[in-house]
Coordinates of C-alpha atoms in Angstrom, one line a residue:
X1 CA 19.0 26.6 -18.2
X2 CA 17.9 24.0 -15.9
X3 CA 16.4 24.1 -12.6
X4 CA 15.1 21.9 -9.4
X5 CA 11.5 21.7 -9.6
X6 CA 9.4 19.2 -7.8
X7 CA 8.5 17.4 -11.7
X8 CA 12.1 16.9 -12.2
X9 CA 12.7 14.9 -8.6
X10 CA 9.4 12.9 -8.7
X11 CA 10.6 11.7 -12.5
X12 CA 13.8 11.0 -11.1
X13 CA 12.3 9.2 -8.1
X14 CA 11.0 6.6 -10.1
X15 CA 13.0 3.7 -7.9
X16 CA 10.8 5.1 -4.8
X17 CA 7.2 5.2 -6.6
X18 CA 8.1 8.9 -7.1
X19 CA 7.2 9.7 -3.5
X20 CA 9.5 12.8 -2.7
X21 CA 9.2 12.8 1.6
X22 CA 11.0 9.8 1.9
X23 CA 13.3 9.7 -0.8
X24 CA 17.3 8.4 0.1
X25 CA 18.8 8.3 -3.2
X26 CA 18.7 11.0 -5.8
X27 CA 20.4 11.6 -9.2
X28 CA 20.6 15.0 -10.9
X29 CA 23.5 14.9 -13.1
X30 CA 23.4 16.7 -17.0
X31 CA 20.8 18.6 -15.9
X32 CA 22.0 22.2 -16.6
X33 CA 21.5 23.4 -13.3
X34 CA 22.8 26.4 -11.8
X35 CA 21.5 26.7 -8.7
X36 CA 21.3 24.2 -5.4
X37 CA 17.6 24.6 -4.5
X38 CA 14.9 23.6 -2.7
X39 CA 16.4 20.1 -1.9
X40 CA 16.4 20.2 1.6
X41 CA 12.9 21.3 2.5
X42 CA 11.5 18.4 0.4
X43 CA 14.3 15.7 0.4
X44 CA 15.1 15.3 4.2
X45 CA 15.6 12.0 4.4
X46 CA 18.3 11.8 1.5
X47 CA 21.2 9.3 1.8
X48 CA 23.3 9.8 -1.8
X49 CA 23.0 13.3 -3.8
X50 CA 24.1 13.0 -7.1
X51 CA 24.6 16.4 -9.2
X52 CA 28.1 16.3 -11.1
X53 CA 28.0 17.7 -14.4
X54 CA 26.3 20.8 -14.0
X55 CA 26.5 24.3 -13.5
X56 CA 26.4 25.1 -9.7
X57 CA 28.2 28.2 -8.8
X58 CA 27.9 27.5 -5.0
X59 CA 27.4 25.2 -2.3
X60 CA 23.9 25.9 -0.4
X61 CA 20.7 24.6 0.6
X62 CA 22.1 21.2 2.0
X63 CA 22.6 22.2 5.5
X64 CA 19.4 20.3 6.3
X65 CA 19.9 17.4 5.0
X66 CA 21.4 15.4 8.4
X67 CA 21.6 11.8 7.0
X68 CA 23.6 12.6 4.2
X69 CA 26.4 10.5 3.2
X70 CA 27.7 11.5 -0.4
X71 CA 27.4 14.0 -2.2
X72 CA 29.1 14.4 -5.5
X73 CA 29.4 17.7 -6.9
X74 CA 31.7 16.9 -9.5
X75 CA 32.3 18.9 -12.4
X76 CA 30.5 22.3 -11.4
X77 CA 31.2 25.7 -11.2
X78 CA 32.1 25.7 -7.7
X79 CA 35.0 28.1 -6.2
X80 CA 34.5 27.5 -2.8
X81 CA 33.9 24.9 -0.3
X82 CA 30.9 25.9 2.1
X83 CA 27.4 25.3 3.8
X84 CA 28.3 21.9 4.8
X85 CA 28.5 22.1 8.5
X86 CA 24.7 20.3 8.9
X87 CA 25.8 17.3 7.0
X88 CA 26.3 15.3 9.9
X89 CA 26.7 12.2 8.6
X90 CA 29.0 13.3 5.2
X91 CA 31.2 10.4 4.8
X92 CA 32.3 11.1 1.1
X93 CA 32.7 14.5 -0.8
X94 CA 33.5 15.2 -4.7
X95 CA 34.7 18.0 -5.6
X96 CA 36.8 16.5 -8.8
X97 CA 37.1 19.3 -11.8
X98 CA 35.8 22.6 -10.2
X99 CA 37.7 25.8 -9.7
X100 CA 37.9 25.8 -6.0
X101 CA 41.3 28.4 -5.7
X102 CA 40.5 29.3 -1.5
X103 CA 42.3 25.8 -0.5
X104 CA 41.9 27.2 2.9
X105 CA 38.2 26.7 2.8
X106 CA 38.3 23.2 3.3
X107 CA 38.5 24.4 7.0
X108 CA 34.8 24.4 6.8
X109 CA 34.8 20.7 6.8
X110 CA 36.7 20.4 10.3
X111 CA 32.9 19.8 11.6
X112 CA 32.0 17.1 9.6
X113 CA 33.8 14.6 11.7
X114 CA 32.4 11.2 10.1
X115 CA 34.5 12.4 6.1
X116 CA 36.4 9.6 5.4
X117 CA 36.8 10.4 1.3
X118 CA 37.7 13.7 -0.1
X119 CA 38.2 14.3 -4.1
X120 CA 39.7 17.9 -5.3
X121 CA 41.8 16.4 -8.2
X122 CA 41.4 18.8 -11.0
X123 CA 40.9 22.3 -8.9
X124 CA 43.4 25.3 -9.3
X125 CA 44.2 24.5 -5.5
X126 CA 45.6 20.9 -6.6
X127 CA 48.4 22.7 -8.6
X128 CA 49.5 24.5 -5.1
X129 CA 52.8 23.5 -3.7
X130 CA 51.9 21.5 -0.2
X131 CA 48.3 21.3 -1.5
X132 CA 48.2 17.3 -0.3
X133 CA 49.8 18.1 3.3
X134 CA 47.7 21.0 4.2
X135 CA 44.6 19.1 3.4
X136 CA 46.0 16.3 5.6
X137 CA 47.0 18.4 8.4
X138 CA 43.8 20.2 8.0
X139 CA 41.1 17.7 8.1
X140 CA 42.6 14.9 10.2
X141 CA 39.8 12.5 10.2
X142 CA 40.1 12.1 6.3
X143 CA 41.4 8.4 5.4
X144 CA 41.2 8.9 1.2
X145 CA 42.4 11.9 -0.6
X146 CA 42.0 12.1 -4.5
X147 CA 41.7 8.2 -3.9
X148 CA 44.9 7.6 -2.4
X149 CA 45.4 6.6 1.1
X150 CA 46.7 8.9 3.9
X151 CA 49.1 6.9 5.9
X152 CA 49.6 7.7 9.4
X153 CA 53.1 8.7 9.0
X154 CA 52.1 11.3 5.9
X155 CA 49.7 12.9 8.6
X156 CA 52.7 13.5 11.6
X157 CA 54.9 15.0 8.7
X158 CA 52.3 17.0 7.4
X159 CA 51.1 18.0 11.2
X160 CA 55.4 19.2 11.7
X161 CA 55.3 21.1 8.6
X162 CA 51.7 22.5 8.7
X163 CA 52.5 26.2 10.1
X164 CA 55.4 26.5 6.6
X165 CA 52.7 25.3 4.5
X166 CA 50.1 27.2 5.4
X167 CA 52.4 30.2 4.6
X168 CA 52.9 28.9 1.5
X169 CA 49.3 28.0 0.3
X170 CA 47.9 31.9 1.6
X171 CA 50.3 33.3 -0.6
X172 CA 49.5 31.2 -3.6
X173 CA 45.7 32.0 -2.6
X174 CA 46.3 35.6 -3.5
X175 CA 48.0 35.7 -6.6
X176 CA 45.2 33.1 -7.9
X177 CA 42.6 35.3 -6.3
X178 CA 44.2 38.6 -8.6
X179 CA 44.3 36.5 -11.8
X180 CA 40.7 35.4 -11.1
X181 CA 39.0 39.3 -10.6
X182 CA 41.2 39.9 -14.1
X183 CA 39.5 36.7 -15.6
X184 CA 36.2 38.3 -14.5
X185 CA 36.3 41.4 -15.5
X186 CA 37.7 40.2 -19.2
X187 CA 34.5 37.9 -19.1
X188 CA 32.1 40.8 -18.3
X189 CA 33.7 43.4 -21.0
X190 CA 32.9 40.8 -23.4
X191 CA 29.8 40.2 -22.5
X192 CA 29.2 43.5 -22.6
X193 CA 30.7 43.6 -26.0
X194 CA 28.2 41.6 -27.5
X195 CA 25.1 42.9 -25.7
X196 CA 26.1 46.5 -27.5
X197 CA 26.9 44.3 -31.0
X198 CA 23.3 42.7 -31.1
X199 CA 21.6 45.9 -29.9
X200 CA 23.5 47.4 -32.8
X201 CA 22.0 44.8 -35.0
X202 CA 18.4 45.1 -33.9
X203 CA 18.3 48.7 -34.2
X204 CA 15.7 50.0 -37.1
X205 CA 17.2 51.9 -40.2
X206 CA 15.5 55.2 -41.2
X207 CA 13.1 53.0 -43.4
X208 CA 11.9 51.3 -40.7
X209 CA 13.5 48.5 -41.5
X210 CA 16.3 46.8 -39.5
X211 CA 20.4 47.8 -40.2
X212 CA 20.8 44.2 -42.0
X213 CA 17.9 44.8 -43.9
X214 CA 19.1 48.5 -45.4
X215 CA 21.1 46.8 -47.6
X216 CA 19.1 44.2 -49.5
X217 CA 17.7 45.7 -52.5
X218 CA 14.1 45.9 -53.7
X219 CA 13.4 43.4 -55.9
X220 CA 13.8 44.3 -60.1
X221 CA 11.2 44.2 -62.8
X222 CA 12.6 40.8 -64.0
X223 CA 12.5 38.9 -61.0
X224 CA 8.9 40.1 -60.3
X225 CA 7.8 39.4 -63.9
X226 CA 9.6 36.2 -63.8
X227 CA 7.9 33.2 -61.3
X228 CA 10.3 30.9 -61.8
X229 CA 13.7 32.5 -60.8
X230 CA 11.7 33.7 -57.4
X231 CA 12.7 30.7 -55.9
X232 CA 16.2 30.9 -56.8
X233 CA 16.4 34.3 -55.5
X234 CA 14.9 33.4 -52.3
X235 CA 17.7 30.2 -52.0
X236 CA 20.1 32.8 -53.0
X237 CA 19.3 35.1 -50.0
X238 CA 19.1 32.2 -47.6
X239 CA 22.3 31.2 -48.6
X240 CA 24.4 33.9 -47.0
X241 CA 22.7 33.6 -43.9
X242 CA 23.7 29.8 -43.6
X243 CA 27.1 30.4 -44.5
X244 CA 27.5 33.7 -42.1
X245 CA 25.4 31.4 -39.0
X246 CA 28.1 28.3 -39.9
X247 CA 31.4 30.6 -40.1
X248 CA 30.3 32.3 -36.7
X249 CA 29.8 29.0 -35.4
X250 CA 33.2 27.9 -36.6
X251 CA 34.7 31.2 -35.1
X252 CA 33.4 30.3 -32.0
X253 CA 34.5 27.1 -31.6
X254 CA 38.2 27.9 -33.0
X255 CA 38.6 31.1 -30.7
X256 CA 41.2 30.6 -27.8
X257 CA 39.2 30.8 -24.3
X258 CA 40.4 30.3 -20.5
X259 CA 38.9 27.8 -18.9
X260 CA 36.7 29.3 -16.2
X261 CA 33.0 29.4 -14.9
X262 CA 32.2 32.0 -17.6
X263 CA 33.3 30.0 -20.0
X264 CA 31.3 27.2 -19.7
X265 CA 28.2 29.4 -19.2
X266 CA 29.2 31.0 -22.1
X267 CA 29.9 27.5 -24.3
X268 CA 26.6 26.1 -23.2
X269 CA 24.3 29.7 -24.1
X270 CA 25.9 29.0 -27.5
X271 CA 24.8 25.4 -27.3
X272 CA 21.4 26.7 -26.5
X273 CA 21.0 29.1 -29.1
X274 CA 21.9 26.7 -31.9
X275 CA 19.6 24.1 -30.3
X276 CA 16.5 27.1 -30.3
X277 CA 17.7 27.8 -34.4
X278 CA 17.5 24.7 -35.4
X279 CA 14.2 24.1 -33.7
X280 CA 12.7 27.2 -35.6
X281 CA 14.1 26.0 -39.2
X282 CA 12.5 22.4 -38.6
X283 CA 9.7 24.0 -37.7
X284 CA 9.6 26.4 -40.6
X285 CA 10.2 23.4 -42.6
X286 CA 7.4 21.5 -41.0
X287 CA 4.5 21.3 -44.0
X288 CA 0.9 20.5 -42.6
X289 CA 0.2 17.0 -44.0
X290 CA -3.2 16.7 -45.7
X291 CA -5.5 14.4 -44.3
X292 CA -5.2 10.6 -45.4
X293 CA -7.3 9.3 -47.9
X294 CA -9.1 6.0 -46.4
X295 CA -11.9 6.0 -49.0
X296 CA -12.3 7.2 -52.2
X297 CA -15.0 9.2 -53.4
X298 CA -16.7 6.4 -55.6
X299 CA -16.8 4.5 -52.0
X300 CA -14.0 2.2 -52.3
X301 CA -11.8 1.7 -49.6
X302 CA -7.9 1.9 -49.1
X303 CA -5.3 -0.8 -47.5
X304 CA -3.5 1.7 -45.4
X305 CA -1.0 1.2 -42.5
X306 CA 0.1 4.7 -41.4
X307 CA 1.7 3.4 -38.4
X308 CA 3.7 0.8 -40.1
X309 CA 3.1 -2.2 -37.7
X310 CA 3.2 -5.9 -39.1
X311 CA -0.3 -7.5 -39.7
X312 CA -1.5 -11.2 -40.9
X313 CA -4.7 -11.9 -42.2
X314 CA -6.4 -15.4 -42.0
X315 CA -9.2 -17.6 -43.4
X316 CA -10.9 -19.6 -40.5
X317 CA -12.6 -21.7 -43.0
X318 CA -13.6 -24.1 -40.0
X319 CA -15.1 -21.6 -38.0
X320 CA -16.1 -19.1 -41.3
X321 CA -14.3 -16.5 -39.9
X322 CA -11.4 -14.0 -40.6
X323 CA -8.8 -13.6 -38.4
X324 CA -6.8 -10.1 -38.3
X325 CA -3.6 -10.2 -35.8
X326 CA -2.0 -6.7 -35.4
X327 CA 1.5 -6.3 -34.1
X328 CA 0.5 -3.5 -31.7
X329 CA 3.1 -2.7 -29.5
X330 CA 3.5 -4.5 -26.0
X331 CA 3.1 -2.0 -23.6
X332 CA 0.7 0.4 -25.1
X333 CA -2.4 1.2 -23.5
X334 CA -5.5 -0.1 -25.0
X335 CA -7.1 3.2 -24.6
X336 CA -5.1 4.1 -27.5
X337 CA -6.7 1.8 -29.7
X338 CA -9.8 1.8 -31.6
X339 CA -11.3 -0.8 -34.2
X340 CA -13.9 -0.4 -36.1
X341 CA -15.1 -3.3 -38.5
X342 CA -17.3 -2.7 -41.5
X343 CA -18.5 -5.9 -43.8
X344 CA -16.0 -4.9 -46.4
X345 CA -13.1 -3.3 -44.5
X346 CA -11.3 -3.3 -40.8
X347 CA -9.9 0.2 -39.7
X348 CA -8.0 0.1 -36.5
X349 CA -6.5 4.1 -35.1
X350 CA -3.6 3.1 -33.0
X351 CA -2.9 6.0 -31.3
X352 CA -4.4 8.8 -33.9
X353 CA -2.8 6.7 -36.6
X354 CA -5.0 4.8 -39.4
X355 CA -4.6 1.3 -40.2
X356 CA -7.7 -0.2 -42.6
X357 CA -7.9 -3.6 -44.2
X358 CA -9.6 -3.9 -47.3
X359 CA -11.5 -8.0 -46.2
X360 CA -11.3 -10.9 -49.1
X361 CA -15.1 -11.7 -47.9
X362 CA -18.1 -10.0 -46.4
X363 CA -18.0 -9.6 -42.8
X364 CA -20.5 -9.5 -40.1
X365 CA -19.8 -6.1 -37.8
X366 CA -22.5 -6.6 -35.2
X367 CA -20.6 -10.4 -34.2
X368 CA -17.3 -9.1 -34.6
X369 CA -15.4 -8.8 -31.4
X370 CA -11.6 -7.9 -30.6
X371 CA -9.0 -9.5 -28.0
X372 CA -5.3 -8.6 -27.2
X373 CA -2.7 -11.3 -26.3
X374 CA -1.6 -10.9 -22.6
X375 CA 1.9 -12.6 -23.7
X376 CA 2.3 -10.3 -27.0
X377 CA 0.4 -7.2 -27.0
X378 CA -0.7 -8.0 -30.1
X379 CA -4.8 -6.7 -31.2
X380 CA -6.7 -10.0 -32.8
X381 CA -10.1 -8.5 -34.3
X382 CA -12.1 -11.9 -35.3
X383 CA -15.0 -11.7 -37.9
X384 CA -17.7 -14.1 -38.8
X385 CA -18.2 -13.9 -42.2
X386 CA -21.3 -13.7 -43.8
X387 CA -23.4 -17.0 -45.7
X388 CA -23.6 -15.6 -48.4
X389 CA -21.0 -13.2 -50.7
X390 CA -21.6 -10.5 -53.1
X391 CA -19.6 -11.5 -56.5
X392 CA -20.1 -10.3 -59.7
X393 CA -22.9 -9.2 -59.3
X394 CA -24.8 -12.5 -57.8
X395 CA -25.2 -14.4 -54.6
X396 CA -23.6 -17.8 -54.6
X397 CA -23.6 -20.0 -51.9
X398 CA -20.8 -21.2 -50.1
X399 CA -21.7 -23.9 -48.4
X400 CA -21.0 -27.1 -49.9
X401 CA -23.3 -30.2 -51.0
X402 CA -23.5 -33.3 -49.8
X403 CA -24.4 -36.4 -52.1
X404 CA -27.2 -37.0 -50.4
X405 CA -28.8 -33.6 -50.5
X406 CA -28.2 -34.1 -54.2
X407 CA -30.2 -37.4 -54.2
X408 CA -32.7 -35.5 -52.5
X409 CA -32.8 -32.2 -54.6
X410 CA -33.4 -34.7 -57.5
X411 CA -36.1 -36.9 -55.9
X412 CA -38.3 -33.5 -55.3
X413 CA -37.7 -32.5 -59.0
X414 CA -39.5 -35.9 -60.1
X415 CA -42.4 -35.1 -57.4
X416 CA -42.8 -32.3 -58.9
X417 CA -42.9 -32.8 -62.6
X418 CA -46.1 -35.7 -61.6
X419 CA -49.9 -34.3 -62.2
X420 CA -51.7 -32.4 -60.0
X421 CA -55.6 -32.5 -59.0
X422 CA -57.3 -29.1 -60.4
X423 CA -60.2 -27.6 -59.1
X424 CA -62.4 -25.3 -61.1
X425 CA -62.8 -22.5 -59.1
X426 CA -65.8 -21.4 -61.2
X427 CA -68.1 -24.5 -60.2
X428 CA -67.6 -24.8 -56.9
X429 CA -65.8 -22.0 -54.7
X430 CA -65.9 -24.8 -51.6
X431 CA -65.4 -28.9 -52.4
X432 CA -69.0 -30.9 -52.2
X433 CA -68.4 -33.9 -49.6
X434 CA -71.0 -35.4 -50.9
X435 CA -70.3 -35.7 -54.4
X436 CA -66.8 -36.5 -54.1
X437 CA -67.2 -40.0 -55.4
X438 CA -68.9 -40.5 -58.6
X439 CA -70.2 -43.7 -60.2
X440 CA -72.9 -46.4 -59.6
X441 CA -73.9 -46.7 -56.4
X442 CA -73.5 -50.1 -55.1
X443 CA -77.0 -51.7 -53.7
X444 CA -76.3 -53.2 -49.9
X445 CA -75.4 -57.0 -49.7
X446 CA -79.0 -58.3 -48.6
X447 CA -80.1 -61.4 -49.3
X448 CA -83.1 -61.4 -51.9
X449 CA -85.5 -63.7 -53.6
X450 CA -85.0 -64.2 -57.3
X451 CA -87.7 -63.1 -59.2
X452 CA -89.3 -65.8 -60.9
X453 CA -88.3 -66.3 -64.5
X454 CA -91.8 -66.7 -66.8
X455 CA -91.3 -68.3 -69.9
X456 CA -91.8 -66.4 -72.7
X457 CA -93.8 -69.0 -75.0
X458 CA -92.8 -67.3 -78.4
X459 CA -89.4 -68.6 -77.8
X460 CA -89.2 -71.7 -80.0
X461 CA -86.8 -74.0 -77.8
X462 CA -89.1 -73.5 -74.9
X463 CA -91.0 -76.8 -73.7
X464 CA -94.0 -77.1 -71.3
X465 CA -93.2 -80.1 -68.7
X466 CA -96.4 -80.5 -66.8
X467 CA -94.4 -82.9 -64.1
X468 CA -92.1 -80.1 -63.1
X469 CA -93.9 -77.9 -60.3
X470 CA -94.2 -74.3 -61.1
X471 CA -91.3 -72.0 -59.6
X472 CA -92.5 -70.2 -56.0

């Protein structure tokens, strides 16, 4: 069962920045609540109180609140109308689909000078004959009643006939007050009734064992020599209990009840219990998952996306990179995100969930960096790829070639082919500067005398002119 705690009012107080002090508007309604609490010690300031559909037995704790203006009760367990004098400022009351009987306690809203709207359609006191004229005699500053209009003339008619009607409505007060202590005490011997049935349930057997349990049978030789019909035994004994939890629930439903305040309580403990069942089944059923495999044990690595999010992968070629956009969701916090980029593989954990990459091309992790789109949401993780890439076994490059580099490459092949000077290291360890030329040495250009030519006389075509002068 539900109840007003300070949690459930700031996460209704979203509108207001969940500040509770100054709060003017505030919706509880299909909260299971039984109990008006705590409301007007931390909500002073409120304006508009919404709590229909729940389970509220009474009216209380809202004396305090002195600007409020509606409050809507509407389908509760309330049976009385009460504790409103504070609410100065009450301008519109629902009280549609309750079991409000005492039609004379709408007395208690005589104070409450500024109601304009009252709503009691669907109370046992709306099937009492002269309901609408008492309340109109009664509270004469109303203007709406169930929605309809009190016109001035329904008011003196009511006002004429008020002290007949009032006769009237204290006696139909009594007989619904006698069938209403009959309705209760049915409700309590029931409920009485069951509290003895489960306790009869729950008590041990002489074995220890519970009275259900006295029954079932040890188990016989075959079925314990036998693996494989265990199972079948086991869905076997399950089976019952299924069937006996789905008739009861069928018996439940299909029974005749009145309807009353104990009756609801009672419908929505029923509710509860096959809400708590069916969490304790799914729970039973619940397997622990084994760890996900991301890589191998011969080191290769897995494409996994556990949390099933859209992904593209590109090939930057221009900027030798690879581009990884992930379709991370809009407003999730990037705390909830980590990437981590290895040269052969990406792996981003969106909240504790694993998504890895296997890359097409070696990857640099150290430049790697990752953005998300401020329009989007969505994670880009760029990374440079490497120069080089590891396939089959050799390097390759990647760049391309131009012609001329080719002309060039060639060029140096022919430079390299041509002879080369060798030294003999075992002649000299340093080279000789002086005898780095070899050959004749050529004489300095001086000018010289010729030497004189003597004439060898045993040369037969030599002649002796005594007229020429002798050579100097």
């Amino acid at each position: 069962m539900g109840r007003i705690t300070e949690d459930l009012i700031r996460r209704n107080a979203e509108h207001n920045d969940c500040v509770i002090f100054s709060l003017e508007e505030l919706s509880l309604h299909q909260q299971e609540i039984e109990r008006l609490e705590h409301i007007d010690k931390w909500c002073r300031d409120l304006k508009i109180l919404y709590l229909q559909n729940n389970l509220i037995g009474k009216i209380e704790n809202v004396s305090k609140l002195k600007k409020l203006e509606y409050l809507n009760l509407a389908l509760n367990n309330i049976e009385k109308i009460e504790n409103l004098e504070g609410c100065e400022e009450l301008a519109k009351l629902d009280l549609t689909v309750n079991f409000i009987g005492e039609l004379s306690s709408v007395k208690a809203l005589q104070h409450n000078i500024h109601l304009k709207e009252l709503f009691l359609m669907g109370n046992p006191c709306a099937d009492f004959d002269g309901y609408r004229q008492f309340v109109v005699a009664t509270l004469q500053q109303l203007k709406w009643l169930d929605g309809k209009e009190i016109e001035r003339s329904e008011r003196i008619q009511a006002l004429q006939n008020f002290p007949v009607i009032e006769r009237q409505i204290r006696e139909q007060e009594r007989a619904y007050c006698l069938l209403r202590a009959k309705d209760k005490q049915e409700a309590q011997r029931k409920l009485q009734e069951e509290h003895e049935n489960k306790g009869k349930e729950s008590r041990p057997g002489l074995d220890g064992r519970s009275d259900t349990d006295v029954s079932a049978s040890p188990p016989t030789s075959a079925e314990s020599k036998d693996p494989l019909q265990a199972p079948g035994t086991q869905e076997r004994d399950q089976n019952p209990k299924k069937l006996d939890d789905s008739e009861d629930d069928l018996e439940f439903w299909n029974k005749p009840s009145l309807f009353t305040p104990e009756s609801r309580l009672e419908t929505l403990r029923h509710i509860e219990k096959q809400r708590k069942d069916q969490e304790k089944l799914s729970e039973k059923k619940k397997k622990v998952k084994a760890p996900r495999t991301l890589i191998t044990e011969d080191g290769r690595a897995l494409n996994v996306n556990e949390p099933k999010l859209d992904f593209s992968l590109k090939d930057d070629e221009k900027r030798n990179q690879i581009i990884l956009d992930l379709a991370v969701y809009r407003f999730m916090d990037t705390s909830l995100i980590n990437v981590d980029v290895q040269p052969t593989y990406v792996r981003v954990t969106v909240k504790g969930k694993p998504f890895q990459l296997v890359l097409p091309a070696e990857v640099k992790p150290d430049s790697s960096f990752a953005k998300r789109s401020q329009t989007t949401g969505h994670l880009v993780v760029c990374m440079p790829k490497v120069g080089e890439v590891i396939a089959g076994g050799q390097r390759t490059s990647k760049s391309k070639k131009s012609a001329s580099d080719s002309g060039r490459e060639q060029t140096n092949k022919r430079s390299k082919q041509s002879e080369k000077l060798e030294v003999d290291p075992s002649k000299h360890s340093f080279p000789d500067v002086a005898n780095i030329v070899q050959g004749e040495r050529h004489k300095p250009r001086r000018v010289q005398a010729e030497p004189a030519v003597t004439p060898n006389e045993e040369d037969p075509d030599f002649e002796d002119n005594p007229e020429v002068p002798p050579l100097m």
